[in-house]
CSV table of C-alpha atoms in Angstrom, one decimal:
chain,number,residue,atom,x,y,z
A,1,UNK,CA,-23.2,-3.6,11.5
A,2,UNK,CA,-22.9,0.2,11.2
A,3,UNK,CA,-19.5,1.8,11.4
A,4,UNK,CA,-20.3,3.1,14.9
A,5,UNK,CA,-21.4,-0.3,16.1
A,6,UNK,CA,-18.3,-1.9,14.6
A,7,UNK,CA,-16.0,0.6,16.5
A,8,UNK,CA,-17.9,0.0,19.8
A,9,UNK,CA,-17.7,-3.8,19.4
A,10,UNK,CA,-14.1,-3.6,18.3
A,11,UNK,CA,-13.2,-1.6,21.5
A,12,UNK,CA,-15.1,-4.2,23.5
A,13,UNK,CA,-12.9,-6.9,22.0
A,14,UNK,CA,-15.7,-8.5,20.0
A,15,UNK,CA,-14.3,-11.3,17.8
A,16,UNK,CA,-16.6,-10.6,14.9
A,17,UNK,CA,-15.8,-6.9,14.8
A,18,UNK,CA,-12.1,-7.7,15.0
A,19,UNK,CA,-12.4,-10.2,12.2
A,20,UNK,CA,-14.1,-7.6,9.9
A,21,UNK,CA,-11.4,-5.0,10.6
A,22,UNK,CA,-8.6,-7.5,10.1
A,23,UNK,CA,-10.1,-8.7,6.8
A,24,UNK,CA,-10.1,-5.1,5.6
A,25,UNK,CA,-6.4,-4.8,6.6
A,26,UNK,CA,-5.6,-8.1,4.8
A,27,UNK,CA,-7.2,-6.7,1.6
A,28,UNK,CA,-4.4,-4.1,1.6
A,29,UNK,CA,-1.6,-6.5,2.5
A,30,UNK,CA,-2.7,-9.3,0.3
A,31,UNK,CA,-0.2,-8.5,-2.5
A,32,UNK,CA,3.4,-9.5,-2.5
A,33,UNK,CA,4.7,-7.2,0.3
A,34,UNK,CA,6.9,-10.0,1.6
A,35,UNK,CA,9.2,-9.2,-1.4
A,36,UNK,CA,10.0,-5.9,0.4
A,37,UNK,CA,10.5,-7.6,3.8
A,38,UNK,CA,7.1,-6.5,5.1
A,39,UNK,CA,5.1,-9.2,6.8
A,40,UNK,CA,1.4,-9.2,6.9
A,41,UNK,CA,1.3,-10.2,10.6
A,42,UNK,CA,3.4,-7.1,11.6
A,43,UNK,CA,1.2,-4.8,9.6
A,44,UNK,CA,-2.0,-6.2,11.0
A,45,UNK,CA,-0.6,-6.0,14.5
A,46,UNK,CA,0.6,-2.4,14.2
A,47,UNK,CA,-2.5,-1.3,12.4
A,48,UNK,CA,-4.9,-2.8,14.9
A,49,UNK,CA,-2.9,-1.1,17.7
A,50,UNK,CA,-3.1,2.3,16.0
A,51,UNK,CA,-6.8,1.8,15.4
A,52,UNK,CA,-7.4,0.9,19.1
A,53,UNK,CA,-5.7,4.1,20.2
A,54,UNK,CA,-7.4,6.2,17.6
A,55,UNK,CA,-10.8,4.9,18.4
A,56,UNK,CA,-10.3,5.4,22.1
A,57,UNK,CA,-9.2,9.0,21.4
A,58,UNK,CA,-12.2,9.5,19.0
A,59,UNK,CA,-9.9,10.3,16.1
A,60,UNK,CA,-12.2,8.8,13.5
A,61,UNK,CA,-14.5,11.6,12.5
A,62,UNK,CA,-16.8,9.7,10.1
A,63,UNK,CA,-15.6,11.8,7.1
A,64,UNK,CA,-15.1,8.6,5.2
A,65,UNK,CA,-16.3,5.0,5.5
A,66,UNK,CA,-14.7,3.1,8.3
A,67,UNK,CA,-13.3,0.6,5.8
A,68,UNK,CA,-11.5,3.4,3.9
A,69,UNK,CA,-10.2,4.8,7.2
A,70,UNK,CA,-8.9,1.4,8.3
A,71,UNK,CA,-7.2,0.7,5.0
A,72,UNK,CA,-5.6,4.2,5.0
A,73,UNK,CA,-4.1,3.5,8.4
A,74,UNK,CA,-2.9,0.2,7.1
A,75,UNK,CA,-1.2,1.9,4.2
A,76,UNK,CA,0.4,4.4,6.5
A,77,UNK,CA,1.7,1.5,8.6
A,78,UNK,CA,3.2,0.0,5.5
A,79,UNK,CA,4.8,3.3,4.6
A,80,UNK,CA,6.4,3.5,8.0
A,81,UNK,CA,7.7,0.0,7.7
A,82,UNK,CA,9.2,0.6,4.3
A,83,UNK,CA,10.8,3.8,5.5
A,84,UNK,CA,12.4,1.9,8.4
A,85,UNK,CA,13.7,-0.7,6.1
A,86,UNK,CA,15.2,1.9,3.9
A,87,UNK,CA,16.8,3.6,6.9
A,88,UNK,CA,18.2,0.3,8.2
A,89,UNK,CA,19.8,-0.4,4.8
A,90,UNK,CA,21.3,3.1,4.6
A,91,UNK,CA,22.6,3.0,8.2
A,92,UNK,CA,24.1,-0.5,7.7
A,93,UNK,CA,25.9,0.8,4.5
A,94,UNK,CA,27.1,3.8,6.5
A,95,UNK,CA,28.4,1.6,9.3
A,96,UNK,CA,30.5,-0.3,6.9
A,97,UNK,CA,31.8,-3.9,7.3
A,98,UNK,CA,33.2,-3.3,10.8
A,99,UNK,CA,30.6,-1.7,13.1
A,100,UNK,CA,32.2,0.9,15.3
A,101,UNK,CA,32.1,1.0,19.1
A,102,UNK,CA,31.9,-2.7,19.7
A,103,UNK,CA,33.8,-5.9,19.0
A,104,UNK,CA,30.7,-8.0,19.7
A,105,UNK,CA,28.5,-8.4,16.5
A,106,UNK,CA,25.6,-9.7,18.6
A,107,UNK,CA,25.6,-6.5,20.7
A,108,UNK,CA,25.6,-4.5,17.5
A,109,UNK,CA,22.8,-6.5,15.9
A,110,UNK,CA,20.7,-6.2,19.1
A,111,UNK,CA,21.3,-2.5,19.3
A,112,UNK,CA,20.1,-2.1,15.7
A,113,UNK,CA,17.1,-4.1,16.4
A,114,UNK,CA,16.2,-2.0,19.5
A,115,UNK,CA,16.6,1.1,17.4
A,116,UNK,CA,14.3,-0.3,14.7
A,117,UNK,CA,11.7,-1.3,17.3
A,118,UNK,CA,11.8,2.1,18.9
A,119,UNK,CA,11.2,3.8,15.5
A,120,UNK,CA,8.3,1.4,15.0
A,121,UNK,CA,7.1,2.4,18.5
A,122,UNK,CA,7.2,6.1,17.5
A,123,UNK,CA,5.0,5.4,14.4
A,124,UNK,CA,2.4,3.8,16.7
A,125,UNK,CA,2.3,6.6,19.2
A,126,UNK,CA,-0.2,9.4,19.4
A,127,UNK,CA,1.0,12.2,17.2
A,128,UNK,CA,0.5,14.8,19.9
A,129,UNK,CA,2.9,12.8,22.1
A,130,UNK,CA,5.4,12.6,19.3
A,131,UNK,CA,5.2,16.3,18.7
A,132,UNK,CA,5.7,17.0,22.4
A,133,UNK,CA,8.7,14.8,22.5
A,134,UNK,CA,10.1,16.5,19.4
A,135,UNK,CA,9.8,19.9,21.1
A,136,UNK,CA,11.6,18.5,24.2
A,137,UNK,CA,14.3,16.4,22.7
A,138,UNK,CA,15.0,17.6,19.1
A,139,UNK,CA,14.1,21.3,19.5
A,140,UNK,CA,15.5,21.2,23.0
A,141,UNK,CA,13.0,23.6,24.4
A,142,UNK,CA,12.6,24.1,28.1
A,143,UNK,CA,9.4,22.9,29.7
A,144,UNK,CA,8.6,26.5,30.7
A,145,UNK,CA,8.8,27.5,27.1
A,146,UNK,CA,6.5,24.7,25.9
A,147,UNK,CA,4.1,25.4,28.7
A,148,UNK,CA,3.8,29.0,27.5
A,149,UNK,CA,3.1,27.9,24.0
A,150,UNK,CA,0.3,25.6,25.0
A,151,UNK,CA,-0.9,28.0,27.7
A,152,UNK,CA,-0.8,25.4,30.4
A,153,UNK,CA,1.3,25.1,33.6
A,154,UNK,CA,4.8,23.8,33.6
A,155,UNK,CA,3.7,20.8,35.7
A,156,UNK,CA,1.1,19.9,33.1
A,157,UNK,CA,3.8,19.8,30.4
A,158,UNK,CA,6.1,17.6,32.5
A,159,UNK,CA,3.2,15.3,33.3
A,160,UNK,CA,2.1,15.1,29.6
A,161,UNK,CA,5.6,14.2,28.5
A,162,UNK,CA,5.8,11.6,31.3
A,163,UNK,CA,2.3,10.1,30.4
A,164,UNK,CA,3.3,9.8,26.8
A,165,UNK,CA,6.3,7.7,28.0
A,166,UNK,CA,3.9,5.5,30.0
A,167,UNK,CA,1.8,4.9,26.9
A,168,UNK,CA,4.9,4.2,24.9
A,169,UNK,CA,6.0,1.5,27.4
A,170,UNK,CA,2.6,-0.2,27.1
A,171,UNK,CA,3.0,-0.3,23.3
A,172,UNK,CA,6.6,-1.5,23.7
A,173,UNK,CA,5.4,-4.3,26.0
A,174,UNK,CA,2.8,-5.3,23.5
A,175,UNK,CA,5.7,-6.1,21.0
A,176,UNK,CA,6.8,-8.9,23.2
B,1,UNK,CA,14.3,17.6,47.5
B,2,UNK,CA,12.1,16.2,44.7
B,3,UNK,CA,10.5,12.8,44.9
B,4,UNK,CA,11.4,10.1,42.4
B,5,UNK,CA,8.4,10.7,40.2
B,6,UNK,CA,9.3,14.3,39.8
B,7,UNK,CA,12.9,13.3,38.9
B,8,UNK,CA,11.5,10.9,36.3
B,9,UNK,CA,9.5,13.7,34.8
B,10,UNK,CA,12.6,15.8,34.4
B,11,UNK,CA,14.8,13.1,32.8
B,12,UNK,CA,13.8,13.9,29.2
B,13,UNK,CA,14.7,17.5,29.8
B,14,UNK,CA,18.0,16.3,31.4
B,15,UNK,CA,18.8,14.3,28.3
B,16,UNK,CA,18.0,17.2,26.1
B,17,UNK,CA,20.2,19.5,28.2
B,18,UNK,CA,17.6,22.1,28.9
B,19,UNK,CA,17.4,22.0,32.7
B,20,UNK,CA,18.8,24.8,34.7
B,21,UNK,CA,21.9,24.1,36.8
B,22,UNK,CA,20.1,23.4,40.1
B,23,UNK,CA,17.6,20.9,38.6
B,24,UNK,CA,20.3,19.3,36.4
B,25,UNK,CA,22.5,18.6,39.5
B,26,UNK,CA,19.5,17.2,41.4
B,27,UNK,CA,18.6,14.8,38.6
B,28,UNK,CA,22.2,13.8,38.1
B,29,UNK,CA,22.6,13.0,41.8
B,30,UNK,CA,19.4,11.0,41.7
B,31,UNK,CA,20.5,9.0,38.7
B,32,UNK,CA,23.7,8.1,40.5
B,33,UNK,CA,21.8,7.0,43.7
B,34,UNK,CA,18.8,5.2,42.2
B,35,UNK,CA,19.6,2.4,39.7
B,36,UNK,CA,16.0,2.3,38.4
B,37,UNK,CA,16.5,5.7,36.9
B,38,UNK,CA,19.2,4.3,34.6
B,39,UNK,CA,16.4,2.5,32.8
B,40,UNK,CA,14.6,5.8,32.4
B,41,UNK,CA,17.8,7.4,31.0
B,42,UNK,CA,18.3,4.6,28.5
B,43,UNK,CA,14.7,5.0,27.3
B,44,UNK,CA,15.0,8.7,26.7
B,45,UNK,CA,18.3,8.3,24.9
B,46,UNK,CA,16.6,5.9,22.5
B,47,UNK,CA,13.7,8.3,22.2
B,48,UNK,CA,16.1,11.1,21.3
B,49,UNK,CA,17.7,9.0,18.6
B,50,UNK,CA,14.4,8.0,17.1
B,51,UNK,CA,13.0,11.5,17.2
B,52,UNK,CA,16.2,12.8,15.6
B,53,UNK,CA,15.9,10.2,12.8
B,54,UNK,CA,12.3,11.2,12.2
B,55,UNK,CA,13.2,14.9,12.0
B,56,UNK,CA,16.0,14.1,9.5
B,57,UNK,CA,13.5,12.2,7.4
B,58,UNK,CA,11.2,15.2,7.3
B,59,UNK,CA,13.9,17.7,6.7
B,60,UNK,CA,15.1,15.7,3.7
B,61,UNK,CA,11.9,16.7,2.1
B,62,UNK,CA,10.6,13.2,1.8
B,63,UNK,CA,6.9,12.9,1.1
B,64,UNK,CA,4.5,12.7,4.0
B,65,UNK,CA,2.3,9.6,4.2
B,66,UNK,CA,-0.6,11.5,2.9
B,67,UNK,CA,1.3,12.6,-0.1
B,68,UNK,CA,2.5,9.1,-0.7
B,69,UNK,CA,-1.0,7.7,-0.7
B,70,UNK,CA,-2.4,10.5,-2.9
B,71,UNK,CA,0.4,9.9,-5.4
B,72,UNK,CA,-0.2,6.1,-5.4
B,73,UNK,CA,-3.9,6.7,-6.0
B,74,UNK,CA,-3.0,8.6,-9.1
B,75,UNK,CA,-4.1,12.0,-7.7
B,76,UNK,CA,-2.0,14.6,-9.3
B,77,UNK,CA,-0.2,16.5,-6.6
B,78,UNK,CA,-0.4,20.2,-7.1
B,79,UNK,CA,2.8,20.9,-5.3
B,80,UNK,CA,5.6,21.4,-7.8
B,81,UNK,CA,8.2,20.8,-5.1
B,82,UNK,CA,6.7,17.4,-4.5
B,83,UNK,CA,6.9,16.5,-8.2
B,84,UNK,CA,10.4,17.8,-8.2
B,85,UNK,CA,11.4,15.7,-5.2
B,86,UNK,CA,10.1,12.6,-6.9
B,87,UNK,CA,12.4,13.2,-9.9
B,88,UNK,CA,15.4,12.6,-7.7
B,89,UNK,CA,14.2,10.6,-4.7
B,90,UNK,CA,14.3,6.8,-5.4
B,91,UNK,CA,13.2,6.1,-1.8
B,92,UNK,CA,9.9,7.9,-2.1
B,93,UNK,CA,9.3,6.5,-5.6
B,94,UNK,CA,9.9,3.0,-4.2
B,95,UNK,CA,7.4,3.7,-1.4
B,96,UNK,CA,4.8,4.9,-3.9
B,97,UNK,CA,5.2,1.8,-6.0
B,98,UNK,CA,4.7,-0.4,-3.0
B,99,UNK,CA,1.6,1.4,-1.9
B,100,UNK,CA,0.3,1.4,-5.4
B,101,UNK,CA,0.6,-2.4,-5.5
B,102,UNK,CA,-1.8,-2.5,-2.5
B,103,UNK,CA,-4.7,-1.3,-4.6
B,104,UNK,CA,-6.9,-3.8,-6.5
B,105,UNK,CA,-7.3,-3.2,-10.3
B,106,UNK,CA,-10.8,-1.8,-10.0
B,107,UNK,CA,-10.4,0.1,-6.8
B,108,UNK,CA,-11.9,3.5,-7.2
B,109,UNK,CA,-9.7,6.5,-6.6
B,110,UNK,CA,-10.9,7.9,-3.3
B,111,UNK,CA,-11.1,11.5,-2.3
B,112,UNK,CA,-12.4,12.7,1.0
B,113,UNK,CA,-15.5,14.2,-0.6
B,114,UNK,CA,-16.3,11.1,-2.7
B,115,UNK,CA,-16.2,8.5,0.0
B,116,UNK,CA,-20.0,8.2,0.2
B,117,UNK,CA,-20.4,7.6,-3.5
B,118,UNK,CA,-18.0,4.7,-3.6
B,119,UNK,CA,-20.7,2.0,-4.1
B,120,UNK,CA,-22.3,4.1,-6.8
B,121,UNK,CA,-18.9,4.5,-8.6
B,122,UNK,CA,-18.3,0.7,-8.4
B,123,UNK,CA,-21.6,-0.1,-9.9
B,124,UNK,CA,-21.1,2.6,-12.5
B,125,UNK,CA,-17.8,1.0,-13.6
B,126,UNK,CA,-19.5,-2.4,-13.8
B,127,UNK,CA,-22.2,-1.0,-16.0
B,128,UNK,CA,-19.6,0.7,-18.2
B,129,UNK,CA,-17.8,-2.6,-18.7
B,130,UNK,CA,-21.1,-4.1,-20.0
B,131,UNK,CA,-21.4,-1.1,-22.3
B,132,UNK,CA,-17.9,-1.6,-23.6
B,133,UNK,CA,-18.5,-5.3,-24.2
B,134,UNK,CA,-21.8,-4.6,-26.0
B,135,UNK,CA,-20.0,-1.9,-28.1
B,136,UNK,CA,-17.3,-4.4,-28.9
B,137,UNK,CA,-19.9,-6.9,-30.2
B,138,UNK,CA,-21.5,-4.3,-32.4
B,139,UNK,CA,-18.1,-3.2,-33.7
B,140,UNK,CA,-17.3,-6.8,-34.7
B,141,UNK,CA,-20.6,-7.2,-36.4
B,142,UNK,CA,-20.2,-4.0,-38.3
B,143,UNK,CA,-16.7,-4.9,-39.5
B,144,UNK,CA,-17.8,-8.3,-40.5
B,145,UNK,CA,-20.5,-6.8,-42.7
B,146,UNK,CA,-18.1,-4.3,-44.1
B,147,UNK,CA,-15.6,-7.0,-45.1
B,148,UNK,CA,-18.3,-9.1,-46.6
B,149,UNK,CA,-19.4,-6.2,-48.9
B,150,UNK,CA,-15.9,-5.6,-50.2
B,151,UNK,CA,-15.3,-7.9,-53.2
B,152,UNK,CA,-11.9,-8.0,-54.6
B,153,UNK,CA,-11.2,-8.7,-58.3
B,154,UNK,CA,-10.1,-12.3,-58.9
B,155,UNK,CA,-7.0,-11.3,-60.7
B,156,UNK,CA,-5.7,-9.4,-57.6
B,157,UNK,CA,-3.9,-11.3,-54.9
B,158,UNK,CA,-6.2,-11.7,-51.8
B,159,UNK,CA,-4.8,-10.0,-48.8
B,160,UNK,CA,-5.6,-11.7,-45.5
B,161,UNK,CA,-8.8,-10.4,-44.0
B,162,UNK,CA,-9.2,-10.5,-40.3
B,163,UNK,CA,-12.3,-10.3,-38.2
B,164,UNK,CA,-11.8,-8.1,-35.1
B,165,UNK,CA,-12.5,-9.7,-31.7
B,166,UNK,CA,-12.2,-7.6,-28.6
B,167,UNK,CA,-12.4,-9.5,-25.3
B,168,UNK,CA,-12.8,-7.4,-22.2
B,169,UNK,CA,-12.1,-8.3,-18.7
B,170,UNK,CA,-15.3,-7.2,-16.8
B,171,UNK,CA,-15.2,-9.3,-13.7
B,172,UNK,CA,-14.4,-7.7,-10.5
B,173,UNK,CA,-12.4,-10.5,-9.0
B,174,UNK,CA,-8.9,-11.1,-10.2
B,175,UNK,CA,-7.5,-14.5,-11.0
B,176,UNK,CA,-9.0,-17.3,-13.1
B,177,UNK,CA,-12.5,-16.2,-14.1
B,178,UNK,CA,-14.7,-16.0,-17.1
B,179,UNK,CA,-16.6,-13.2,-18.9
B,180,UNK,CA,-19.9,-13.2,-20.6
B,181,UNK,CA,-19.9,-14.9,-24.0
B,182,UNK,CA,-19.1,-12.8,-27.1
B,183,UNK,CA,-20.3,-14.0,-30.5
B,184,UNK,CA,-18.1,-13.9,-33.6
B,185,UNK,CA,-19.4,-14.8,-37.0
B,186,UNK,CA,-16.9,-15.9,-39.6
B,187,UNK,CA,-17.6,-16.0,-43.2
B,188,UNK,CA,-15.5,-17.9,-45.8
B,189,UNK,CA,-13.6,-14.7,-46.9
B,190,UNK,CA,-12.2,-14.2,-43.4
B,191,UNK,CA,-8.6,-15.4,-43.0
B,192,UNK,CA,-8.5,-15.2,-39.3
B,193,UNK,CA,-9.2,-13.2,-36.2
B,194,UNK,CA,-7.3,-10.2,-35.0
B,195,UNK,CA,-7.6,-10.6,-31.3
B,196,UNK,CA,-7.4,-7.9,-28.7
B,197,UNK,CA,-7.6,-9.0,-25.1
B,198,UNK,CA,-7.9,-6.6,-22.2
B,199,UNK,CA,-6.3,-7.8,-18.9
B,200,UNK,CA,-5.9,-6.1,-15.6
B,201,UNK,CA,-2.8,-4.0,-15.3
B,202,UNK,CA,0.1,-5.7,-13.7
B,203,UNK,CA,2.6,-3.9,-11.5
B,204,UNK,CA,5.3,-6.2,-12.9
B,205,UNK,CA,6.9,-4.3,-15.8
B,206,UNK,CA,7.6,-5.8,-19.2
B,207,UNK,CA,5.1,-8.6,-18.5
B,208,UNK,CA,4.4,-11.0,-21.3
B,209,UNK,CA,1.5,-13.4,-21.7
B,210,UNK,CA,1.0,-16.9,-23.2
B,211,UNK,CA,-2.3,-17.4,-25.0
B,212,UNK,CA,-3.9,-20.8,-25.5
B,213,UNK,CA,-7.1,-21.6,-27.3
B,214,UNK,CA,-9.4,-24.5,-26.3
B,215,UNK,CA,-11.8,-25.5,-29.0
B,216,UNK,CA,-15.3,-26.7,-28.4
B,217,UNK,CA,-13.9,-30.3,-28.8
B,218,UNK,CA,-11.4,-29.5,-26.1
B,219,UNK,CA,-8.3,-29.3,-28.3
B,220,UNK,CA,-5.7,-27.0,-26.9
B,221,UNK,CA,-3.8,-24.8,-29.4
B,222,UNK,CA,-1.1,-22.4,-28.3
B,223,UNK,CA,-1.6,-19.1,-30.1
B,224,UNK,CA,1.2,-16.9,-28.6
B,225,UNK,CA,4.1,-17.9,-26.3
B,226,UNK,CA,5.3,-14.5,-25.2
B,227,UNK,CA,2.8,-11.8,-26.3
B,228,UNK,CA,3.8,-8.4,-25.0
B,229,UNK,CA,1.3,-6.4,-23.0
B,230,UNK,CA,0.6,-2.8,-23.9
B,231,UNK,CA,-0.5,-0.4,-21.2
B,232,UNK,CA,-3.8,1.5,-21.5
B,233,UNK,CA,-3.8,3.1,-18.1
B,234,UNK,CA,-3.2,2.2,-14.5
B,235,UNK,CA,-6.0,-0.4,-14.5
B,236,UNK,CA,-5.9,-2.0,-17.9
B,237,UNK,CA,-3.3,-3.6,-20.3
B,238,UNK,CA,-4.1,-5.2,-23.6
B,239,UNK,CA,-2.5,-8.0,-25.7
B,240,UNK,CA,-2.9,-8.3,-29.4
B,241,UNK,CA,-2.3,-11.2,-31.7
B,242,UNK,CA,-3.7,-12.9,-34.8
B,243,UNK,CA,-5.4,-16.3,-34.9
B,244,UNK,CA,-5.5,-18.0,-38.3
B,245,UNK,CA,-8.7,-19.6,-39.3
B,246,UNK,CA,-7.0,-22.9,-39.9
B,247,UNK,CA,-6.5,-23.3,-36.1
B,248,UNK,CA,-10.2,-23.2,-35.6
B,249,UNK,CA,-10.9,-26.3,-37.8
B,250,UNK,CA,-14.3,-24.8,-38.7
B,251,UNK,CA,-15.7,-25.8,-35.4
B,252,UNK,CA,-18.8,-23.9,-34.3
B,253,UNK,CA,-19.2,-23.5,-30.6
B,254,UNK,CA,-17.8,-22.0,-27.4
B,255,UNK,CA,-14.0,-21.3,-27.4
B,256,UNK,CA,-12.0,-20.7,-24.3
B,257,UNK,CA,-9.1,-18.3,-24.5
B,258,UNK,CA,-6.6,-18.8,-21.6
B,259,UNK,CA,-4.3,-15.9,-20.9
B,260,UNK,CA,-1.5,-16.6,-18.5
B,261,UNK,CA,1.2,-14.2,-17.1
B,262,UNK,CA,4.7,-15.1,-17.9
B,263,UNK,CA,6.6,-14.1,-14.8
B,264,UNK,CA,10.2,-13.0,-15.3
B,265,UNK,CA,12.8,-15.2,-13.6
B,266,UNK,CA,13.8,-12.3,-11.2
B,267,UNK,CA,10.3,-12.6,-9.6
B,268,UNK,CA,10.9,-16.1,-8.4
B,269,UNK,CA,8.1,-17.4,-6.1
B,270,UNK,CA,5.3,-15.4,-7.6
B,271,UNK,CA,2.3,-17.3,-8.9
B,272,UNK,CA,1.2,-16.2,-12.4
B,273,UNK,CA,-2.3,-14.9,-12.8
B,274,UNK,CA,-4.6,-16.7,-15.3
B,275,UNK,CA,-7.6,-15.2,-17.0
B,276,UNK,CA,-10.1,-17.1,-19.1
B,277,UNK,CA,-12.3,-15.6,-21.7
B,278,UNK,CA,-15.2,-17.2,-23.5
B,279,UNK,CA,-16.5,-16.5,-26.9
B,280,UNK,CA,-18.8,-18.1,-29.4
B,281,UNK,CA,-17.8,-18.7,-33.1
B,282,UNK,CA,-20.3,-19.4,-35.8
B,283,UNK,CA,-19.0,-20.3,-39.2
B,284,UNK,CA,-21.1,-19.3,-42.2
């Protein structure tokens, strides 16, 4: 199978193509990642999701072999996972023994888990969407200002931000 | 009055606080009146937190994913600030070590322009290993001849003379495997074998190895219990020890050297790797 055939069949849901790609991902996760609380199934799941989106958006430009590309995405996924673990540890340490704002530890734990899942969601989203959200939420730029930068209409920017949210909901639903 | 879809589109800007007064009021009224919009608000509040965290990560100067992978592959990063950051950032160093552990021992360092020559590089490395093994055999033969030609006076005390045996790991698959046979000829003046064994580099630091020799008649003899590994580079370590000739019992034939990782107690649950090397001894 050529790389192009593999991608086409992967997008069609072909089992053999899926198996080839997952084997490549497993080659990267075969070592003792569980020591760092990183589980192979999570990495496979997130990586295949990213690959699906990237292939659909023609993000693979054939500058490397498909195997190298897939394994690089898998390693990026591992990096995101490790960074989230590090953040979780740091934020738990910062919260101290008694978490603020609630007397219900179950609520606190659930809130933390939702936060972690959302960060994971962010790592799986299209980078253009993340960048758009960053301009909107972090840089607090008005949609008119963003529209001027991208030279599109204000309605287009509002729609893009909203469509990114719709895509994010699909990814979120896939977690369950 | 805006429809509910238009309201939903404005909620992220409402959360960010960038709407003008009229739009802000319209959105706020809609949120009060339509309970489904509360879900939208909660979503965007989470999005705000997550985006903020991501921005903090980036502003802390942590390495990007690309930089992490390049560093793990051993590509020297040209950016001084990156090298500087790694001096003080344990988080990034931890990530690099984890990513480094995802590479197999013989995996070629990949750059964007060299991707297409990957198969050529792999076969090149395989050929080089055969070259090294052949060179090792010639080296051993040369040293054996050299030692044979040195005759010490009878009145002087005989110092132990060792034949050099270098065993390379030239198989592409990790774990228990065998290499091609190496031939060692021992003459009566030889006291033993100075053994150098190359093993794939381990990410576990301070790793030690046990070495056991199986004779042609299947007798197992421990040679070293806790031999310390020395690092050659990111791919190869080596272990050195002496094997006295007495242990060989003058048996000609194929010997098996079994090299096993001694896993430190703190790495509980990890299965040690085992490597097996074959070599042939002929006694003169």
